[in-house]
Amino acid sequence: MLQKLVFFLSITFLWTQCTSEKKGNNTTNKLQNDLTMDHHSFGKPNEIATKHLALDLEVDFSSQKIKGKVSLTLENHGFTTLHLDTRNLNIQKVTLGEKEEKTVFTLEDTIPFLGQDLAIEVKPETNLVHVYYETTAGSDALQWLSAAQTSGKSLPYLFTQGQAILTRTWIPCQDSPGNRITYSARVKVPQELMVVMSADNPQAKNNTGIYAFEMKQPIPPYLIAMTIGNLAFKPLGERTGVYAEPEMLEKSAYEFVDMEKMLIAAENLYGKYLWGRYDVIVLPPSFPFGGMENPKLTFATPTIITGDRSLTSLVAHELAHSWSGNLVTNATWNDFWLNEGFTVYFERRIMESLYGADYAEMLALLGYQDLKATIESLGQDSADTHLFLALKGRDADDGMNDIAYEKGYLMLRTIESIIGRSKFDAFLKEYFHSHAFQSIDTKTFIDYFYSKIPKATLGDFTLEAWIYAPGIPAGHYENKSKKFALIDKKVEAFIKNDDIRKWDTKSWTTHEWLHFIRNLPKDLDQEKMKNLDLVFNFSDSGNAEILDVWFELAIYNGYIHSIEDKLEAFLVSVGRRKFLTPLYKGLKETNQLELAKKIYNKARPNYHSVATHTMDELLGYK
Ligand code: BES
Ligand code: ZN
């Protein structure tokens, strides 16, 4: 409580300081009104904006440090202090201009979640600043993997994760999604390794260990990303391809065979792809997310490589972010739904266009189940179920749940059903086109929407009811799936002791299995659990999504003794937070905290900070 109060006071203080500072010319107030206030950044781009970021880095695997400098090109509106975001960085020296004259800097006090404001003295005419720095063990964006933690087992690996506010833990910058920058980089690594970034990329290793990158389109800093490892590349289509460790390359290429088709389908829906190439890199299993839409190079979990191409909607999702998110970006993390809601809608349209409406409806229904469960757990009236979030003073990560994704999707699907698909598609295409390479807030979206689609044409529907109020508004669209209706019957039959050995399940897809397992009750007797496992072999499924829901069911049904070893193996090898959370939570809720901790102690060294933060809190480690 005290900590919260102190935090609130310091933010209020910072804000007052920011509005009362009158160092510059008298356009200050106007400029300040032009950009949305981001409560998760110390940067004041209204005063001095960073426009280009040039990295010159050396990566040292033995000390697990990145060392070097970042040079920032400035647009200075006549101010004398540049504010950058940093967290757990070691700042060594700051210089100005081509001549690199030394200047004074202050690292302000640490603010929870945000890190430290790096305040640098500049001249009103300064347009270039160089910060010399190195990362530390607290640089949470980075996950350093030992050779043993990779597929090849012979070389180390490093990847970064920037979203939401982690880029500042490896690069001093104005780390706000409202401030777009172009970037370039020169990265030196041990010769056996290759570097790729969210930029134009090499397709083969060179023998110097030095790699150069360029991102010419202006992007928010959370999209700066890098992976270093023993990497290989395989093209999939004219503009698409896949990177992975050599051991994973063929399997990955098989899985993503339709990537070029997805790209074409996406362009046919909402306009030209403006980023040049679209490649995916398959990371080691500790990657804490399913996917991350780093521009030109999506980062993906290997848990979607199932051998049957059944989890590729994740690629459609990350690809869709090339429009929603990367082209039109949420201005602050309160507007996160603008990124994810549109992306889920777009993802399902891509899947529909490749694999048909039945397929997309299954995805939508699974999403709707997630949405209902999330609202239930947050509370029907919780302000965290509004699309527009209030994350001031909180970790930006707190708002990253199914509300943005699935409530956002459901609202857009509802609009589609009211105004018709062709009108909605025309609106979306124009929306992406007219806001390309801009960061916008929720209010800007609302005004734009009503300017194109008058309120009077929408019946009882209002954006406000979805965006600024809790729960799911009445009159929302209802997805239906014939395939799932059949599965519902199977669930009933199973409960009534139907002989599952006689079922013909050959045609069931992953999504039907997920629907089946998720809808089984939590009080099945041991005989039934055993029978399920025997007949359907869930515990040995090669599909992580199925394993995850099966293990969860087993935990709640007291079937843990039979799956404990496999559960442990899963939790030790996979670091995807979406899978970890329900399993550790299940163990905790069923009074098996000791077992949860025993497994967690073994698994924790394999997890990225994003996952350990959540699990530490869940299991009472902090
Ligand atoms: N941008 C997100 C991942 C993310 C969100 C990282 C918030 C950090 C903070 C990405 O596009 C995403 O949504 N990934 C999902 C998969 C998707 C198919 C729903 C995931 O990781 O599970
Ligand atoms: Zn997403």
XYZ file of C-alpha atoms in Angstrom, residues 51-55 71 73 181-187 195-202 211-219 223-225 274-277 295-297:
41
model
C 13.660 9.551 -34.441
C 16.376 7.061 -35.332
C 18.212 4.611 -33.147
C 21.585 3.187 -34.190
C 23.038 0.293 -32.231
C 23.184 6.648 -30.955
C 18.943 11.074 -33.615
C 11.617 5.262 -34.680
C 13.619 3.751 -37.499
C 16.659 1.744 -36.473
C 19.936 0.328 -37.653
C 22.348 -2.005 -35.918
C 25.831 -3.452 -36.093
C 26.167 -6.521 -33.910
C 22.254 -12.825 -35.740
C 18.774 -11.952 -36.952
C 16.646 -8.964 -36.005
C 13.244 -7.414 -36.678
C 14.798 -5.894 -39.801
C 16.320 -6.910 -43.135
C 18.089 -10.159 -42.351
C 20.971 -12.305 -43.563
C 26.113 -8.444 -38.856
C 24.456 -5.213 -39.993
C 20.739 -4.430 -39.951
C 18.363 -1.776 -41.130
C 14.710 -1.141 -40.284
C 13.601 1.648 -42.565
C 9.961 1.805 -41.515
C 9.200 3.741 -38.312
C 8.240 1.301 -35.555
C 9.290 -4.187 -31.771
C 13.092 -4.029 -31.771
C 14.153 -7.649 -31.397
C 4.359 -2.916 -46.532
C 7.341 -4.577 -44.838
C 9.125 -6.383 -47.659
C 9.810 -9.937 -46.451
C 8.307 -6.829 -37.894
C 9.641 -8.791 -40.881
C 10.501 -11.644 -38.507
